[in-house]
Amino acid sequence: MKLYLDELISKGLIKKENVKKGVMITITPNGRDFLFKYNQMREFEKTFGL
Amino acid sequence: MVRIVLTPEWFIGKDVMIELFSFLVLIAFFILAYRYYKINNRRRIFYLGVGFGLVALAQLATILTKLPLYYDFKPVSQIGKAIITSNLITSLDFFYYTGFFFYRFLTLLGFYMIYRLPRDRKSVGDYMVVLYFILISSLLSREIFYIFHLTALFILILIVEKYALVYKENRFFNTKVLIVSFSLLALSQLIFVLSNIDILFALANTIELISYSVFLALIIRIWKHGKKKKSYGDHIGYLSDSAGKKRTH
């Protein structure tokens, strides 16, 4: 899990923020954009049965 | 004498607009497929994109061939005059025939690529046989125009059958839309076979326009799907020392 998070952070897709409760992980605008494209890609693949 | 185009006079220009619209829709499919290929590097997506890209290029070839034929473009007419004065009149015919040949060849090749995708690997020989028949159909269609439309109809029926099988498995609405658009495209090819009759030529073009409009609707559906926001917003979760803590947002 930590490895995945580190990779996502290094790629600028998510970021860690220290808050009172602990560490909050939020998605970055780049991450959100990637997620949009990924969802579209899945939809595209499903449509064509790829 | 062989007619270069079958477009009735009253439909001239409108057919180019339909082809331009088709080109834009097909190129949009190519761009989408290429973008998704960059994300997951799956070759099938890439080849599907190439298939749509080839049909898009075919549309571009016919637009670029028809425009100087329909409208008196100065640079083109000057080139034409130069060719005529230097006794190279056949070169002008060559330009039109080459343009329409590429339209037919790229269309058939593109449709075949779209059809061929999710099948098992074939040998190089199989590809060569198909390429040969596509080439023969494209060349023969110069004299017998309906050979091209019959070949396109045949490949489109195979595509529809393929996606009908995909739909049987996934029951996905988008696949149903895809089947409708390819079926309409097949129907337009069937009517094109009879396009010696002016009104049927226009009808086939109109059905083609409807088909590409359905394709466009599908692109919009796919594009919009990515924009759907999840109910939990942007927050993925909290990391804290107490693993049992529940999410409060």
PDB file of C-alpha atoms in Angstrom:
ATOM      1  CA  MET A   1       0.000   0.000   0.000  1.00  0.00           C
ATOM      2  CA  LYS A   2       2.754   2.404   0.986  1.00  0.00           C
ATOM      3  CA  LEU A   3       4.646   1.638  -2.220  1.00  0.00           C
ATOM      4  CA  TYR A   4       1.560   2.452  -4.310  1.00  0.00           C
ATOM      5  CA  LEU A   5       1.003   5.681  -2.389  1.00  0.00           C
ATOM      6  CA  ASP A   6       4.639   6.702  -2.797  1.00  0.00           C
ATOM      7  CA  GLU A   7       4.419   6.098  -6.527  1.00  0.00           C
ATOM      8  CA  LEU A   8       1.208   8.120  -6.829  1.00  0.00           C
ATOM      9  CA  ILE A   9       2.761  10.949  -4.777  1.00  0.00           C
ATOM     10  CA  SER A  10       5.951  10.907  -6.864  1.00  0.00           C
ATOM     11  CA  LYS A  11       3.821  11.168 -10.019  1.00  0.00           C
ATOM     12  CA  GLY A  12       1.904  14.097  -8.553  1.00  0.00           C
ATOM     13  CA  LEU A  13      -1.444  12.328  -8.658  1.00  0.00           C
ATOM     14  CA  ILE A  14      -2.126  12.544  -4.916  1.00  0.00           C
ATOM     15  CA  LYS A  15      -0.680  14.539  -2.021  1.00  0.00           C
ATOM     16  CA  LYS A  16      -0.302  14.030   1.695  1.00  0.00           C
ATOM     17  CA  GLU A  17      -1.297  16.702   4.185  1.00  0.00           C
ATOM     18  CA  ASN A  18      -0.762  16.646   7.914  1.00  0.00           C
ATOM     19  CA  VAL A  19      -3.957  17.394   9.823  1.00  0.00           C
ATOM     20  CA  LYS A  20      -5.003  17.051  13.470  1.00  0.00           C
ATOM     21  CA  LYS A  21      -6.378  13.540  13.000  1.00  0.00           C
ATOM     22  CA  GLY A  22      -3.263  12.277  11.243  1.00  0.00           C
ATOM     23  CA  VAL A  23      -2.427  12.406   7.553  1.00  0.00           C
ATOM     24  CA  MET A  24      -4.982  13.339   4.939  1.00  0.00           C
ATOM     25  CA  ILE A  25      -4.521  12.124   1.378  1.00  0.00           C
ATOM     26  CA  THR A  26      -6.116  14.198  -1.344  1.00  0.00           C
ATOM     27  CA  ILE A  27      -6.173  13.870  -5.070  1.00  0.00           C
ATOM     28  CA  THR A  28      -4.353  16.590  -7.045  1.00  0.00           C
ATOM     29  CA  PRO A  29      -5.785  18.282 -10.169  1.00  0.00           C
ATOM     30  CA  ASN A  30      -3.405  16.067 -12.190  1.00  0.00           C
ATOM     31  CA  GLY A  31      -4.717  13.019 -10.373  1.00  0.00           C
ATOM     32  CA  ARG A  32      -8.293  14.036 -11.011  1.00  0.00           C
ATOM     33  CA  ASP A  33      -7.503  14.573 -14.691  1.00  0.00           C
ATOM     34  CA  PHE A  34      -5.888  11.133 -14.865  1.00  0.00           C
ATOM     35  CA  LEU A  35      -8.920   9.589 -13.176  1.00  0.00           C
ATOM     36  CA  PHE A  36     -11.224  11.223 -15.758  1.00  0.00           C
ATOM     37  CA  LYS A  37      -9.141   9.801 -18.589  1.00  0.00           C
ATOM     38  CA  TYR A  38      -8.942   6.407 -16.915  1.00  0.00           C
ATOM     39  CA  ASN A  39     -12.741   6.243 -16.474  1.00  0.00           C
ATOM     40  CA  GLN A  40     -13.205   7.243 -20.108  1.00  0.00           C
ATOM     41  CA  MET A  41     -10.700   4.607 -21.206  1.00  0.00           C
ATOM     42  CA  ARG A  42     -12.545   1.898 -19.243  1.00  0.00           C
ATOM     43  CA  GLU A  43     -15.830   3.007 -20.809  1.00  0.00           C
ATOM     44  CA  PHE A  44     -14.218   2.950 -24.270  1.00  0.00           C
ATOM     45  CA  GLU A  45     -12.765  -0.523 -23.719  1.00  0.00           C
ATOM     46  CA  LYS A  46     -16.068  -1.858 -22.408  1.00  0.00           C
ATOM     47  CA  THR A  47     -17.954  -0.405 -25.378  1.00  0.00           C
ATOM     48  CA  PHE A  48     -15.718  -2.197 -27.883  1.00  0.00           C
ATOM     49  CA  GLY A  49     -15.334  -5.346 -25.793  1.00  0.00           C
ATOM     50  CA  LEU A  50     -11.549  -4.933 -25.684  1.00  0.00           C
TER      51      LEU A  50
ATOM     52  CA  MET B   1     -17.307   6.539 -70.662  1.00  0.00           C
ATOM     53  CA  VAL B   2     -16.963   5.953 -66.901  1.00  0.00           C
ATOM     54  CA  ARG B   3     -18.507   8.583 -64.628  1.00  0.00           C
ATOM     55  CA  ILE B   4     -15.978   9.897 -62.103  1.00  0.00           C
ATOM     56  CA  VAL B   5     -18.584  10.634 -59.388  1.00  0.00           C
ATOM     57  CA  LEU B   6     -22.211   9.582 -59.032  1.00  0.00           C
ATOM     58  CA  THR B   7     -23.309  12.679 -57.109  1.00  0.00           C
ATOM     59  CA  PRO B   8     -26.465  14.222 -58.596  1.00  0.00           C
ATOM     60  CA  GLU B   9     -26.020  17.890 -59.483  1.00  0.00           C
ATOM     61  CA  TRP B  10     -28.516  19.105 -56.866  1.00  0.00           C
ATOM     62  CA  PHE B  11     -26.626  17.210 -54.149  1.00  0.00           C
ATOM     63  CA  ILE B  12     -23.168  18.589 -55.014  1.00  0.00           C
ATOM     64  CA  GLY B  13     -21.580  20.209 -51.972  1.00  0.00           C
ATOM     65  CA  LYS B  14     -23.928  18.541 -49.511  1.00  0.00           C
ATOM     66  CA  ASP B  15     -22.068  15.254 -49.939  1.00  0.00           C
ATOM     67  CA  VAL B  16     -18.775  17.017 -49.176  1.00  0.00           C
ATOM     68  CA  MET B  17     -20.295  18.479 -45.987  1.00  0.00           C
ATOM     69  CA  ILE B  18     -21.399  14.986 -44.897  1.00  0.00           C
ATOM     70  CA  GLU B  19     -17.924  13.630 -45.624  1.00  0.00           C
ATOM     71  CA  LEU B  20     -16.348  16.492 -43.658  1.00  0.00           C
ATOM     72  CA  PHE B  21     -18.612  15.706 -40.685  1.00  0.00           C
ATOM     73  CA  SER B  22     -17.737  11.988 -40.967  1.00  0.00           C
ATOM     74  CA  PHE B  23     -14.040  12.866 -41.100  1.00  0.00           C
ATOM     75  CA  LEU B  24     -14.277  14.941 -37.895  1.00  0.00           C
ATOM     76  CA  VAL B  25     -16.150  12.181 -36.023  1.00  0.00           C
ATOM     77  CA  LEU B  26     -13.701   9.509 -37.186  1.00  0.00           C
ATOM     78  CA  ILE B  27     -10.657  11.597 -36.313  1.00  0.00           C
ATOM     79  CA  ALA B  28     -12.178  12.190 -32.849  1.00  0.00           C
ATOM     80  CA  PHE B  29     -12.372   8.391 -32.416  1.00  0.00           C
ATOM     81  CA  PHE B  30      -8.747   8.100 -33.512  1.00  0.00           C
ATOM     82  CA  ILE B  31      -7.617  10.778 -31.013  1.00  0.00           C
ATOM     83  CA  LEU B  32      -9.592   9.147 -28.171  1.00  0.00           C
ATOM     84  CA  ALA B  33      -8.140   5.708 -28.929  1.00  0.00           C
ATOM     85  CA  TYR B  34      -4.618   7.135 -29.132  1.00  0.00           C
ATOM     86  CA  ARG B  35      -5.013   8.947 -25.779  1.00  0.00           C
ATOM     87  CA  TYR B  36      -6.214   5.735 -24.107  1.00  0.00           C
ATOM     88  CA  TYR B  37      -3.446   3.746 -25.731  1.00  0.00           C
ATOM     89  CA  LYS B  38      -0.954   6.164 -24.111  1.00  0.00           C
ATOM     90  CA  ILE B  39      -2.477   5.348 -20.710  1.00  0.00           C
ATOM     91  CA  ASN B  40      -2.455   1.540 -20.844  1.00  0.00           C
ATOM     92  CA  ASN B  41      -0.277   0.664 -23.886  1.00  0.00           C
ATOM     93  CA  ARG B  42      -2.803  -1.922 -25.084  1.00  0.00           C
ATOM     94  CA  ARG B  43      -2.206  -2.595 -28.749  1.00  0.00           C
ATOM     95  CA  ARG B  44      -5.842  -3.460 -29.459  1.00  0.00           C
ATOM     96  CA  ILE B  45      -6.890   0.088 -28.583  1.00  0.00           C
ATOM     97  CA  PHE B  46      -4.154   1.425 -30.827  1.00  0.00           C
ATOM     98  CA  TYR B  47      -5.189  -0.741 -33.798  1.00  0.00           C
ATOM     99  CA  LEU B  48      -8.832   0.181 -33.299  1.00  0.00           C
ATOM    100  CA  GLY B  49      -7.768   3.837 -33.417  1.00  0.00           C
ATOM    101  CA  VAL B  50      -5.744   3.181 -36.573  1.00  0.00           C
ATOM    102  CA  GLY B  51      -8.838   1.543 -38.130  1.00  0.00           C
ATOM    103  CA  PHE B  52     -10.927   4.666 -37.484  1.00  0.00           C
ATOM    104  CA  GLY B  53      -7.974   6.827 -38.544  1.00  0.00           C
ATOM    105  CA  LEU B  54      -7.734   5.045 -41.913  1.00  0.00           C
ATOM    106  CA  VAL B  55     -11.461   5.574 -42.599  1.00  0.00           C
ATOM    107  CA  ALA B  56     -10.955   9.238 -41.596  1.00  0.00           C
ATOM    108  CA  LEU B  57      -8.071   9.530 -44.091  1.00  0.00           C
ATOM    109  CA  ALA B  58     -10.323   7.940 -46.727  1.00  0.00           C
ATOM    110  CA  GLN B  59     -12.926  10.655 -46.107  1.00  0.00           C
ATOM    111  CA  LEU B  60     -10.204  13.292 -46.376  1.00  0.00           C
ATOM    112  CA  ALA B  61      -9.014  11.783 -49.672  1.00  0.00           C
ATOM    113  CA  THR B  62     -12.500  11.985 -51.183  1.00  0.00           C
ATOM    114  CA  ILE B  63     -13.015  15.559 -49.910  1.00  0.00           C
ATOM    115  CA  LEU B  64      -9.691  16.700 -51.387  1.00  0.00           C
ATOM    116  CA  THR B  65     -10.531  14.993 -54.685  1.00  0.00           C
ATOM    117  CA  LYS B  66     -14.078  16.298 -54.931  1.00  0.00           C
ATOM    118  CA  LEU B  67     -13.399  19.920 -53.996  1.00  0.00           C
ATOM    119  CA  PRO B  68     -11.407  20.811 -57.138  1.00  0.00           C
ATOM    120  CA  LEU B  69     -13.864  18.723 -59.165  1.00  0.00           C
ATOM    121  CA  TYR B  70     -16.922  20.624 -57.851  1.00  0.00           C
ATOM    122  CA  TYR B  71     -15.502  24.099 -57.392  1.00  0.00           C
ATOM    123  CA  ASP B  72     -13.283  26.167 -59.604  1.00  0.00           C
ATOM    124  CA  PHE B  73     -10.245  26.603 -57.369  1.00  0.00           C
ATOM    125  CA  LYS B  74      -7.811  29.024 -58.987  1.00  0.00           C
ATOM    126  CA  PRO B  75      -4.563  27.190 -58.203  1.00  0.00           C
ATOM    127  CA  VAL B  76      -6.088  23.876 -59.239  1.00  0.00           C
ATOM    128  CA  SER B  77      -7.573  25.230 -62.447  1.00  0.00           C
ATOM    129  CA  GLN B  78      -4.197  26.815 -63.262  1.00  0.00           C
ATOM    130  CA  ILE B  79      -2.487  23.461 -62.742  1.00  0.00           C
ATOM    131  CA  GLY B  80      -5.244  21.914 -64.867  1.00  0.00           C
ATOM    132  CA  LYS B  81      -4.638  24.465 -67.644  1.00  0.00           C
ATOM    133  CA  ALA B  82      -0.898  23.814 -67.490  1.00  0.00           C
ATOM    134  CA  ILE B  83      -1.540  20.087 -67.776  1.00  0.00           C
ATOM    135  CA  ILE B  84      -3.923  20.567 -70.723  1.00  0.00           C
ATOM    136  CA  THR B  85      -1.598  22.940 -72.601  1.00  0.00           C
ATOM    137  CA  SER B  86       1.290  20.528 -72.164  1.00  0.00           C
ATOM    138  CA  ASN B  87      -0.858  17.668 -73.549  1.00  0.00           C
ATOM    139  CA  LEU B  88      -1.007  15.899 -70.196  1.00  0.00           C
ATOM    140  CA  ILE B  89      -4.796  15.789 -69.949  1.00  0.00           C
ATOM    141  CA  THR B  90      -4.689  12.192 -68.737  1.00  0.00           C
ATOM    142  CA  SER B  91      -2.771  13.347 -65.651  1.00  0.00           C
ATOM    143  CA  LEU B  92      -5.910  15.168 -64.467  1.00  0.00           C
ATOM    144  CA  ASP B  93      -7.895  11.939 -64.741  1.00  0.00           C
ATOM    145  CA  PHE B  94      -5.081  10.203 -62.903  1.00  0.00           C
ATOM    146  CA  PHE B  95      -5.473  12.702 -60.017  1.00  0.00           C
ATOM    147  CA  TYR B  96      -9.187  11.957 -59.642  1.00  0.00           C
ATOM    148  CA  TYR B  97      -8.847   8.212 -60.013  1.00  0.00           C
ATOM    149  CA  THR B  98      -5.961   8.082 -57.532  1.00  0.00           C
ATOM    150  CA  GLY B  99      -7.937  10.189 -55.039  1.00  0.00           C
ATOM    151  CA  PHE B 100     -11.005   7.963 -55.256  1.00  0.00           C
ATOM    152  CA  PHE B 101      -8.858   4.841 -55.247  1.00  0.00           C
ATOM    153  CA  PHE B 102      -7.336   5.916 -51.897  1.00  0.00           C
ATOM    154  CA  TYR B 103     -10.848   6.644 -50.603  1.00  0.00           C
ATOM    155  CA  ARG B 104     -11.981   3.105 -51.412  1.00  0.00           C
ATOM    156  CA  PHE B 105      -8.768   1.366 -50.371  1.00  0.00           C
ATOM    157  CA  LEU B 106      -8.407   3.181 -47.010  1.00  0.00           C
ATOM    158  CA  THR B 107     -12.120   2.756 -46.190  1.00  0.00           C
ATOM    159  CA  LEU B 108     -12.014  -1.010 -46.737  1.00  0.00           C
ATOM    160  CA  LEU B 109      -8.690  -1.364 -44.936  1.00  0.00           C
ATOM    161  CA  GLY B 110      -9.968   0.716 -41.986  1.00  0.00           C
ATOM    162  CA  PHE B 111     -13.213  -1.279 -41.672  1.00  0.00           C
ATOM    163  CA  TYR B 112     -11.256  -4.514 -41.891  1.00  0.00           C
ATOM    164  CA  MET B 113      -8.944  -3.394 -39.056  1.00  0.00           C
ATOM    165  CA  ILE B 114     -11.966  -2.530 -36.897  1.00  0.00           C
ATOM    166  CA  TYR B 115     -13.451  -5.954 -37.636  1.00  0.00           C
ATOM    167  CA  ARG B 116     -10.246  -7.927 -37.206  1.00  0.00           C
ATOM    168  CA  LEU B 117      -9.273  -6.686 -33.705  1.00  0.00           C
ATOM    169  CA  PRO B 118     -10.360  -9.075 -30.976  1.00  0.00           C
ATOM    170  CA  ARG B 119      -9.730 -12.220 -33.002  1.00  0.00           C
ATOM    171  CA  ASP B 120      -6.923 -14.711 -32.526  1.00  0.00           C
ATOM    172  CA  ARG B 121      -3.647 -14.059 -34.222  1.00  0.00           C
ATOM    173  CA  LYS B 122      -3.545 -14.860 -37.920  1.00  0.00           C
ATOM    174  CA  SER B 123      -0.570 -15.615 -40.122  1.00  0.00           C
ATOM    175  CA  VAL B 124       1.026 -13.038 -42.428  1.00  0.00           C
ATOM    176  CA  GLY B 125      -0.392 -15.044 -45.352  1.00  0.00           C
ATOM    177  CA  ASP B 126      -3.959 -14.447 -44.122  1.00  0.00           C
ATOM    178  CA  TYR B 127      -3.331 -10.719 -43.968  1.00  0.00           C
ATOM    179  CA  MET B 128      -1.834 -10.751 -47.459  1.00  0.00           C
ATOM    180  CA  VAL B 129      -4.912 -12.540 -48.867  1.00  0.00           C
ATOM    181  CA  VAL B 130      -7.236  -9.975 -47.268  1.00  0.00           C
ATOM    182  CA  LEU B 131      -5.040  -7.095 -48.436  1.00  0.00           C
ATOM    183  CA  TYR B 132      -5.105  -8.544 -51.943  1.00  0.00           C
ATOM    184  CA  PHE B 133      -8.920  -8.724 -52.018  1.00  0.00           C
ATOM    185  CA  ILE B 134      -9.232  -5.204 -50.618  1.00  0.00           C
ATOM    186  CA  LEU B 135      -6.845  -3.972 -53.311  1.00  0.00           C
ATOM    187  CA  ILE B 136      -8.715  -5.823 -56.054  1.00  0.00           C
ATOM    188  CA  SER B 137     -12.077  -4.453 -54.825  1.00  0.00           C
ATOM    189  CA  SER B 138     -10.668  -0.924 -54.743  1.00  0.00           C
ATOM    190  CA  LEU B 139      -9.198  -1.194 -58.234  1.00  0.00           C
ATOM    191  CA  LEU B 140     -12.210  -2.900 -59.833  1.00  0.00           C
ATOM    192  CA  SER B 141     -14.582  -0.326 -58.351  1.00  0.00           C
ATOM    193  CA  ARG B 142     -13.225   2.211 -60.835  1.00  0.00           C
ATOM    194  CA  GLU B 143     -15.240   0.471 -63.561  1.00  0.00           C
ATOM    195  CA  ILE B 144     -17.846  -1.340 -61.468  1.00  0.00           C
ATOM    196  CA  PHE B 145     -18.612   1.133 -58.673  1.00  0.00           C
ATOM    197  CA  TYR B 146     -20.821  -1.197 -56.619  1.00  0.00           C
ATOM    198  CA  ILE B 147     -17.993  -3.707 -55.999  1.00  0.00           C
ATOM    199  CA  PHE B 148     -16.622  -1.286 -53.384  1.00  0.00           C
ATOM    200  CA  HIS B 149     -20.002  -0.819 -51.685  1.00  0.00           C
ATOM    201  CA  LEU B 150     -20.671  -4.574 -51.672  1.00  0.00           C
ATOM    202  CA  THR B 151     -17.253  -5.262 -50.109  1.00  0.00           C
ATOM    203  CA  ALA B 152     -17.787  -2.506 -47.513  1.00  0.00           C
ATOM    204  CA  LEU B 153     -21.267  -3.913 -46.796  1.00  0.00           C
ATOM    205  CA  PHE B 154     -19.804  -7.394 -46.311  1.00  0.00           C
ATOM    206  CA  ILE B 155     -17.131  -6.197 -43.834  1.00  0.00           C
ATOM    207  CA  LEU B 156     -19.683  -4.011 -41.992  1.00  0.00           C
ATOM    208  CA  ILE B 157     -22.020  -6.993 -41.573  1.00  0.00           C
ATOM    209  CA  LEU B 158     -19.091  -8.900 -40.035  1.00  0.00           C
ATOM    210  CA  ILE B 159     -18.426  -5.933 -37.695  1.00  0.00           C
ATOM    211  CA  VAL B 160     -22.103  -5.809 -36.648  1.00  0.00           C
ATOM    212  CA  GLU B 161     -22.074  -9.566 -36.015  1.00  0.00           C
ATOM    213  CA  LYS B 162     -18.895  -9.217 -33.928  1.00  0.00           C
ATOM    214  CA  TYR B 163     -20.331  -6.455 -31.732  1.00  0.00           C
ATOM    215  CA  ALA B 164     -23.603  -8.350 -31.403  1.00  0.00           C
ATOM    216  CA  LEU B 165     -21.556 -11.138 -29.784  1.00  0.00           C
ATOM    217  CA  VAL B 166     -19.806  -8.570 -27.551  1.00  0.00           C
ATOM    218  CA  TYR B 167     -23.219  -7.169 -26.546  1.00  0.00           C
ATOM    219  CA  LYS B 168     -24.500 -10.660 -25.768  1.00  0.00           C
ATOM    220  CA  GLU B 169     -21.720 -10.925 -23.196  1.00  0.00           C
ATOM    221  CA  ASN B 170     -21.588  -7.437 -21.685  1.00  0.00           C
ATOM    222  CA  ARG B 171     -25.198  -6.164 -22.173  1.00  0.00           C
ATOM    223  CA  PHE B 172     -23.689  -2.687 -22.252  1.00  0.00           C
ATOM    224  CA  PHE B 173     -25.791   0.161 -23.639  1.00  0.00           C
ATOM    225  CA  ASN B 174     -22.830   1.771 -25.454  1.00  0.00           C
ATOM    226  CA  THR B 175     -22.190  -1.459 -27.364  1.00  0.00           C
ATOM    227  CA  LYS B 176     -25.837  -1.426 -28.454  1.00  0.00           C
ATOM    228  CA  VAL B 177     -25.348   2.145 -29.733  1.00  0.00           C
ATOM    229  CA  LEU B 178     -22.236   0.966 -31.577  1.00  0.00           C
ATOM    230  CA  ILE B 179     -24.243  -1.835 -33.234  1.00  0.00           C
ATOM    231  CA  VAL B 180     -26.924   0.664 -34.304  1.00  0.00           C
ATOM    232  CA  SER B 181     -24.349   3.010 -35.861  1.00  0.00           C
ATOM    233  CA  PHE B 182     -22.515   0.239 -37.735  1.00  0.00           C
ATOM    234  CA  SER B 183     -25.860  -1.215 -38.898  1.00  0.00           C
ATOM    235  CA  LEU B 184     -26.877   2.179 -40.285  1.00  0.00           C
ATOM    236  CA  LEU B 185     -23.519   2.423 -42.023  1.00  0.00           C
ATOM    237  CA  ALA B 186     -24.095  -1.040 -43.542  1.00  0.00           C
ATOM    238  CA  LEU B 187     -27.574   0.019 -44.673  1.00  0.00           C
ATOM    239  CA  SER B 188     -26.119   3.105 -46.347  1.00  0.00           C
ATOM    240  CA  GLN B 189     -23.660   0.873 -48.259  1.00  0.00           C
ATOM    241  CA  LEU B 190     -26.534  -1.326 -49.396  1.00  0.00           C
ATOM    242  CA  ILE B 191     -28.373   1.721 -50.750  1.00  0.00           C
ATOM    243  CA  PHE B 192     -25.146   3.024 -52.341  1.00  0.00           C
ATOM    244  CA  VAL B 193     -25.167  -0.140 -54.486  1.00  0.00           C
ATOM    245  CA  LEU B 194     -28.287   1.292 -56.126  1.00  0.00           C
ATOM    246  CA  SER B 195     -26.943   4.848 -56.154  1.00  0.00           C
ATOM    247  CA  ASN B 196     -27.266   5.148 -59.937  1.00  0.00           C
ATOM    248  CA  ILE B 197     -30.681   6.515 -59.001  1.00  0.00           C
ATOM    249  CA  ASP B 198     -30.169  10.099 -57.778  1.00  0.00           C
ATOM    250  CA  ILE B 199     -32.605  10.007 -54.886  1.00  0.00           C
ATOM    251  CA  LEU B 200     -31.079   6.785 -53.533  1.00  0.00           C
ATOM    252  CA  PHE B 201     -27.609   8.339 -53.623  1.00  0.00           C
ATOM    253  CA  ALA B 202     -28.900  11.196 -51.480  1.00  0.00           C
ATOM    254  CA  LEU B 203     -30.720   8.753 -49.188  1.00  0.00           C
ATOM    255  CA  ALA B 204     -27.555   6.662 -48.696  1.00  0.00           C
ATOM    256  CA  ASN B 205     -25.600   9.816 -47.839  1.00  0.00           C
ATOM    257  CA  THR B 206     -28.283  10.887 -45.361  1.00  0.00           C
ATOM    258  CA  ILE B 207     -28.220   7.490 -43.623  1.00  0.00           C
ATOM    259  CA  GLU B 208     -24.422   7.744 -43.491  1.00  0.00           C
ATOM    260  CA  LEU B 209     -24.808  11.153 -41.830  1.00  0.00           C
ATOM    261  CA  ILE B 210     -27.224   9.710 -39.241  1.00  0.00           C
ATOM    262  CA  SER B 211     -24.804   6.843 -38.608  1.00  0.00           C
ATOM    263  CA  TYR B 212     -21.879   9.191 -37.926  1.00  0.00           C
ATOM    264  CA  SER B 213     -24.160  11.343 -35.727  1.00  0.00           C
ATOM    265  CA  VAL B 214     -24.818   8.233 -33.605  1.00  0.00           C
ATOM    266  CA  PHE B 215     -21.026   7.682 -33.464  1.00  0.00           C
ATOM    267  CA  LEU B 216     -20.652  11.269 -32.267  1.00  0.00           C
ATOM    268  CA  ALA B 217     -23.282  10.690 -29.566  1.00  0.00           C
ATOM    269  CA  LEU B 218     -21.277   7.656 -28.456  1.00  0.00           C
ATOM    270  CA  ILE B 219     -18.065   9.705 -28.226  1.00  0.00           C
ATOM    271  CA  ILE B 220     -19.904  12.283 -26.083  1.00  0.00           C
ATOM    272  CA  ARG B 221     -21.259   9.506 -23.808  1.00  0.00           C
ATOM    273  CA  ILE B 222     -17.768   8.049 -23.321  1.00  0.00           C
ATOM    274  CA  TRP B 223     -16.263  11.487 -22.724  1.00  0.00           C
ATOM    275  CA  LYS B 224     -18.979  12.478 -20.256  1.00  0.00           C
ATOM    276  CA  HIS B 225     -18.576   9.237 -18.327  1.00  0.00           C
ATOM    277  CA  GLY B 226     -15.084  10.283 -17.189  1.00  0.00           C
ATOM    278  CA  LYS B 227     -16.440  13.579 -15.882  1.00  0.00           C
ATOM    279  CA  LYS B 228     -18.904  11.903 -13.520  1.00  0.00           C
ATOM    280  CA  LYS B 229     -17.941  12.855  -9.979  1.00  0.00           C
ATOM    281  CA  LYS B 230     -17.855  10.182  -7.305  1.00  0.00           C
ATOM    282  CA  SER B 231     -20.100  10.757  -4.276  1.00  0.00           C
ATOM    283  CA  TYR B 232     -17.159  10.821  -1.854  1.00  0.00           C
ATOM    284  CA  GLY B 233     -15.464  13.737  -3.633  1.00  0.00           C
ATOM    285  CA  ASP B 234     -11.702  14.121  -3.820  1.00  0.00           C
ATOM    286  CA  HIS B 235     -10.784  12.730  -0.417  1.00  0.00           C
ATOM    287  CA  ILE B 236      -9.442   9.221  -0.686  1.00  0.00           C
ATOM    288  CA  GLY B 237      -9.156   8.586   3.051  1.00  0.00           C
ATOM    289  CA  TYR B 238      -7.279   9.342   6.226  1.00  0.00           C
ATOM    290  CA  LEU B 239      -4.101   7.677   7.334  1.00  0.00           C
ATOM    291  CA  SER B 240      -3.778   7.698  11.075  1.00  0.00           C
ATOM    292  CA  ASP B 241      -2.400   5.629  13.912  1.00  0.00           C
ATOM    293  CA  SER B 242      -5.826   4.306  14.899  1.00  0.00           C
ATOM    294  CA  ALA B 243      -6.709   1.911  12.102  1.00  0.00           C
ATOM    295  CA  GLY B 244     -10.250   1.365  13.369  1.00  0.00           C
ATOM    296  CA  LYS B 245     -11.354   4.975  12.990  1.00  0.00           C
ATOM    297  CA  LYS B 246     -14.317   5.453  10.711  1.00  0.00           C
ATOM    298  CA  ARG B 247     -14.433   8.015   7.906  1.00  0.00           C
ATOM    299  CA  THR B 248     -16.538  10.961   9.025  1.00  0.00           C
ATOM    300  CA  HIS B 249     -17.029  12.796   5.725  1.00  0.00           C
TER     301      HIS B 249
END
